[in-house]
mmCIF file of C-alpha atoms in Angstrom:
data_model
loop_
_atom_site.group_PDB
_atom_site.id
_atom_site.type_symbol
_atom_site.label_atom_id
_atom_site.label_comp_id
_atom_site.label_asym_id
_atom_site.label_seq_id
_atom_site.Cartn_x
_atom_site.Cartn_y
_atom_site.Cartn_z
ATOM 1 C CA MET A 1 0.000 0.000 0.000
ATOM 2 C CA ASP A 2 1.448 3.373 -0.961
ATOM 3 C CA PHE A 3 1.305 6.648 0.962
ATOM 4 C CA TYR A 4 -1.607 8.061 -1.059
ATOM 5 C CA THR A 5 -3.746 4.973 -0.452
ATOM 6 C CA ILE A 6 -3.103 5.164 3.285
ATOM 7 C CA VAL A 7 -4.081 8.834 3.335
ATOM 8 C CA SER A 8 -7.199 8.022 1.268
ATOM 9 C CA TYR A 9 -8.330 5.553 3.925
ATOM 10 C CA SER A 10 -7.409 7.808 6.871
ATOM 11 C CA GLY A 11 -10.909 9.289 7.087
ATOM 12 C CA ILE A 12 -12.461 6.057 8.344
ATOM 13 C CA PRO A 13 -10.243 5.694 11.455
ATOM 14 C CA CYS A 14 -10.728 9.400 12.243
ATOM 15 C CA LEU A 15 -14.482 8.984 11.942
ATOM 16 C CA LEU A 16 -14.426 5.897 14.177
ATOM 17 C CA VAL A 17 -12.411 7.718 16.862
ATOM 18 C CA ALA A 18 -14.737 10.727 16.667
ATOM 19 C CA LEU A 19 -17.775 8.434 16.814
ATOM 20 C CA ALA A 20 -16.477 6.579 19.865
ATOM 21 C CA TYR A 21 -15.725 9.856 21.655
ATOM 22 C CA THR A 22 -19.134 11.423 20.919
ATOM 23 C CA TRP A 23 -21.402 8.376 21.000
ATOM 24 C CA LYS A 24 -23.715 9.731 23.706
ATOM 25 C CA PHE A 25 -24.599 12.834 21.661
ATOM 26 C CA GLU A 26 -27.320 11.764 19.244
ATOM 27 C CA SER A 27 -27.041 14.532 16.649
ATOM 28 C CA THR A 28 -23.289 14.119 16.426
ATOM 29 C CA ARG A 29 -23.630 10.335 16.243
ATOM 30 C CA TYR A 30 -26.128 10.693 13.387
ATOM 31 C CA PHE A 31 -23.854 13.118 11.516
ATOM 32 C CA LEU A 32 -20.752 10.957 11.935
ATOM 33 C CA LEU A 33 -22.597 7.738 11.004
ATOM 34 C CA LEU A 34 -23.911 9.421 7.867
ATOM 35 C CA VAL A 35 -20.436 10.548 6.800
ATOM 36 C CA LEU A 36 -18.940 7.178 7.816
ATOM 37 C CA GLY A 37 -21.466 5.359 5.636
ATOM 38 C CA PHE A 38 -20.421 7.327 2.574
ATOM 39 C CA GLU A 39 -16.731 6.919 3.395
ATOM 40 C CA ILE A 40 -17.206 3.143 3.617
ATOM 41 C CA ILE A 41 -19.020 3.123 0.266
ATOM 42 C CA ASP A 42 -16.170 5.162 -1.226
ATOM 43 C CA ALA A 43 -13.571 2.804 0.248
ATOM 44 C CA ALA A 44 -15.453 -0.236 -1.063
ATOM 45 C CA LEU A 45 -15.524 1.224 -4.577
ATOM 46 C CA TYR A 46 -11.931 2.508 -4.418
ATOM 47 C CA LYS A 47 -10.295 -0.195 -6.561
ATOM 48 C CA LEU A 48 -13.211 -0.358 -8.977
ATOM 49 C CA SER A 49 -13.163 3.397 -9.503
ATOM 50 C CA TYR A 50 -9.502 3.333 -10.539
ATOM 51 C CA THR A 51 -10.393 1.109 -13.479
ATOM 52 C CA TRP A 52 -12.476 3.983 -14.890
ATOM 53 C CA THR A 53 -9.473 5.824 -16.237
ATOM 54 C CA THR A 54 -11.296 8.746 -17.846
ATOM 55 C CA HIS A 55 -14.292 8.865 -15.555
ATOM 56 C CA ILE A 56 -12.562 8.509 -12.185
ATOM 57 C CA PHE A 57 -12.887 12.262 -11.686
ATOM 58 C CA LEU A 58 -16.613 12.083 -12.424
ATOM 59 C CA TYR A 59 -16.868 9.330 -9.799
ATOM 60 C CA ASN A 60 -15.013 11.579 -7.353
ATOM 61 C CA MET A 61 -17.423 14.455 -8.040
ATOM 62 C CA VAL A 62 -20.416 12.179 -7.439
ATOM 63 C CA MET A 63 -18.946 10.919 -4.155
ATOM 64 C CA CYS A 64 -18.331 14.483 -2.995
ATOM 65 C CA MET A 65 -21.937 15.385 -3.705
ATOM 66 C CA LEU A 66 -23.141 12.181 -2.017
ATOM 67 C CA VAL A 67 -21.493 13.423 1.159
ATOM 68 C CA VAL A 68 -22.274 17.149 0.932
ATOM 69 C CA ILE A 69 -25.964 16.990 0.039
ATOM 70 C CA PRO A 70 -27.041 14.572 2.807
ATOM 71 C CA VAL A 71 -24.954 16.453 5.370
ATOM 72 C CA ILE A 72 -26.649 19.727 4.466
ATOM 73 C CA TYR A 73 -30.119 18.152 4.375
ATOM 74 C CA ARG A 74 -29.625 15.605 7.165
ATOM 75 C CA ASN A 75 -32.178 17.372 9.321
ATOM 76 C CA ARG A 76 -34.873 16.797 6.708
ATOM 77 C CA ILE A 77 -33.619 13.261 6.122
ATOM 78 C CA ALA A 78 -33.956 12.551 9.856
ATOM 79 C CA LEU A 79 -37.528 13.860 9.800
ATOM 80 C CA ALA A 80 -38.362 11.754 6.730
ATOM 81 C CA ILE A 81 -36.904 8.644 8.380
ATOM 82 C CA TYR A 82 -38.890 9.423 11.533
ATOM 83 C CA ASN A 83 -42.080 9.760 9.477
ATOM 84 C CA LEU A 84 -41.382 6.371 7.855
ATOM 85 C CA THR A 85 -40.256 4.443 10.925
ATOM 86 C CA ALA A 86 -41.579 6.415 13.943
ATOM 87 C CA LEU A 87 -38.243 5.800 15.710
ATOM 88 C CA PRO A 88 -37.864 8.500 18.390
ATOM 89 C CA PHE A 89 -34.097 8.742 17.772
ATOM 90 C CA PHE A 90 -34.697 10.481 14.439
ATOM 91 C CA LEU A 91 -37.215 12.903 15.962
ATOM 92 C CA ARG A 92 -34.707 13.871 18.672
ATOM 93 C CA VAL A 93 -32.020 14.333 16.019
ATOM 94 C CA TYR A 94 -34.396 16.493 14.008
ATOM 95 C CA LYS A 95 -35.248 18.691 17.002
ATOM 96 C CA ASN A 96 -31.675 19.015 18.308
ATOM 97 C CA HIS A 97 -29.923 19.748 15.022
ATOM 98 C CA HIS A 98 -27.422 22.628 14.999
ATOM 99 C CA PHE A 99 -24.769 23.335 12.379
ATOM 100 C CA SER A 100 -21.264 23.805 13.700
ATOM 101 C CA VAL A 101 -18.317 25.663 12.235
ATOM 102 C CA GLN A 102 -16.455 22.371 11.751
ATOM 103 C CA GLU A 103 -19.327 20.907 9.708
ATOM 104 C CA ILE A 104 -19.285 23.929 7.437
ATOM 105 C CA GLY A 105 -15.512 23.537 7.148
ATOM 106 C CA LEU A 106 -15.902 19.865 6.181
ATOM 107 C CA ILE A 107 -18.510 20.785 3.586
ATOM 108 C CA PHE A 108 -16.106 23.406 2.234
ATOM 109 C CA LEU A 109 -13.329 20.785 1.969
ATOM 110 C CA TYR A 110 -15.624 18.486 -0.011
ATOM 111 C CA VAL A 111 -16.585 21.395 -2.292
ATOM 112 C CA ILE A 112 -12.887 22.056 -2.937
ATOM 113 C CA ASP A 113 -12.416 18.350 -3.696
ATOM 114 C CA PHE A 114 -15.391 18.526 -6.075
ATOM 115 C CA ALA A 115 -13.947 21.573 -7.869
ATOM 116 C CA LEU A 116 -10.548 19.866 -8.188
ATOM 117 C CA ALA A 117 -12.140 16.737 -9.632
ATOM 118 C CA ALA A 118 -14.253 18.816 -12.040
ATOM 119 C CA PHE A 119 -11.142 20.659 -13.231
ATOM 120 C CA ASN A 120 -9.274 17.360 -13.678
ATOM 121 C CA TYR A 121 -12.215 15.822 -15.546
ATOM 122 C CA LEU A 122 -12.350 18.789 -17.921
ATOM 123 C CA GLU A 123 -8.578 18.598 -18.326
ATOM 124 C CA VAL A 124 -8.741 14.893 -19.270
ATOM 125 C CA TRP A 125 -11.336 15.560 -21.962
ATOM 126 C CA LEU A 126 -9.418 18.521 -23.345
ATOM 127 C CA TYR A 127 -6.318 16.334 -23.523
ATOM 128 C CA LYS A 128 -8.216 13.481 -25.188
ATOM 129 C CA PHE A 129 -9.564 15.822 -27.872
ATOM 130 C CA TYR A 130 -6.089 17.340 -28.459
ATOM 131 C CA VAL A 131 -7.089 20.790 -27.256
ATOM 132 C CA ILE A 132 -4.200 20.827 -24.784
ATOM 133 C CA ASP A 133 -0.855 19.072 -25.103
ATOM 134 C CA GLY A 134 0.032 18.547 -21.446
ATOM 135 C CA TRP A 135 -1.511 18.431 -18.025
ATOM 136 C CA ILE A 136 -2.230 21.812 -16.519
ATOM 137 C CA LEU A 137 -2.539 20.379 -13.020
ATOM 138 C CA GLY A 138 0.066 17.633 -12.752
ATOM 139 C CA ASN A 139 -0.204 14.601 -10.517
ATOM 140 C CA GLY A 140 2.293 16.036 -8.054
ATOM 141 C CA VAL A 141 0.215 19.144 -7.429
ATOM 142 C CA ARG A 142 -3.094 17.258 -7.471
ATOM 143 C CA ASN A 143 -1.848 14.588 -5.067
ATOM 144 C CA PHE A 144 -0.473 17.221 -2.687
ATOM 145 C CA ILE A 145 -3.845 18.992 -2.660
ATOM 146 C CA LEU A 146 -5.718 15.718 -2.061
ATOM 147 C CA VAL A 147 -3.398 14.719 0.790
ATOM 148 C CA SER A 148 -3.827 18.166 2.326
ATOM 149 C CA LEU A 149 -7.621 17.946 2.017
ATOM 150 C CA ASN A 150 -7.667 14.498 3.649
ATOM 151 C CA LEU A 151 -5.471 15.644 6.527
ATOM 152 C CA LEU A 152 -7.583 18.772 7.008
ATOM 153 C CA MET A 153 -10.714 16.592 6.976
ATOM 154 C CA CYS A 154 -9.259 14.382 9.728
ATOM 155 C CA CYS A 155 -8.316 17.444 11.780
ATOM 156 C CA GLY A 156 -11.793 18.896 11.234
ATOM 157 C CA LEU A 157 -13.485 15.673 12.307
ATOM 158 C CA LEU A 158 -11.385 15.382 15.441
ATOM 159 C CA THR A 159 -11.986 19.058 16.279
ATOM 160 C CA TYR A 160 -15.699 18.525 15.712
ATOM 161 C CA ALA A 161 -15.638 15.591 18.123
ATOM 162 C CA LEU A 162 -13.654 17.473 20.775
ATOM 163 C CA LYS A 163 -15.974 20.512 20.603
ATOM 164 C CA THR A 164 -19.174 18.433 20.750
ATOM 165 C CA PRO A 165 -19.553 18.278 24.560
ATOM 166 C CA ASP A 166 -19.158 22.063 24.887
ATOM 167 C CA ARG A 167 -21.500 22.704 21.965
ATOM 168 C CA GLU A 168 -24.185 20.404 23.371
ATOM 169 C CA ARG A 169 -23.843 21.970 26.830
ATOM 170 C CA PHE A 170 -24.187 25.438 25.290
ATOM 171 C CA TYR A 171 -27.447 24.554 23.545
ATOM 172 C CA GLN A 172 -28.812 22.874 26.686
ATOM 173 C CA GLU A 173 -28.062 25.963 28.787
ATOM 174 C CA HIS A 174 -29.367 28.515 26.294
ATOM 175 C CA GLY A 175 -32.400 26.605 25.079
ATOM 176 C CA GLU A 176 -33.423 25.297 21.696
ATOM 177 C CA GLY A 177 -34.396 28.640 20.195
ATOM 178 C CA TYR A 178 -31.104 30.381 20.912
ATOM 179 C CA ALA A 179 -29.901 30.345 17.332
ATOM 180 C CA THR A 180 -33.159 31.801 16.012
ATOM 181 C CA ASP A 181 -33.931 34.372 18.739
ATOM 182 C CA VAL A 182 -34.150 37.919 17.450
ATOM 183 C CA LYS A 183 -33.415 40.576 20.068
#
């Protein structure tokens, strides 16, 4: 296994550590399980996706959107699951949902990854149709950016986990409507 493969899989151990640390906080558990599910799907399709030489960047864009969209709309997803199953866990998650700075940072990292993959996908097609003669964004630069994004994602996840107890305590002390109160 090379360095880049190890860094690609580093999100799963970070998510598991964050999940173990924050297990008693339902909203955080739901968020981390959602992201972990998509990371596991991505890891399972890792070798298969590398056989799609031209379309690997399209696959990467789809995976980025599969993480970003459910994270943004996870509150509505929790309500829909509650309406289907009547499990009280999803109702509590729906009622206690609050966005954190770290979640927005993680979404931003996935958007950067999406933009990088979109640029690479366009670059591949321009190269295939002889519009450009060489790679604008070489593998060295692209790999450095991807490694940096993965390391920043791990740091963001661990920061999110460490800040969870304080964040939950804050919302318990200030009430549910704190974020929407107009004074």
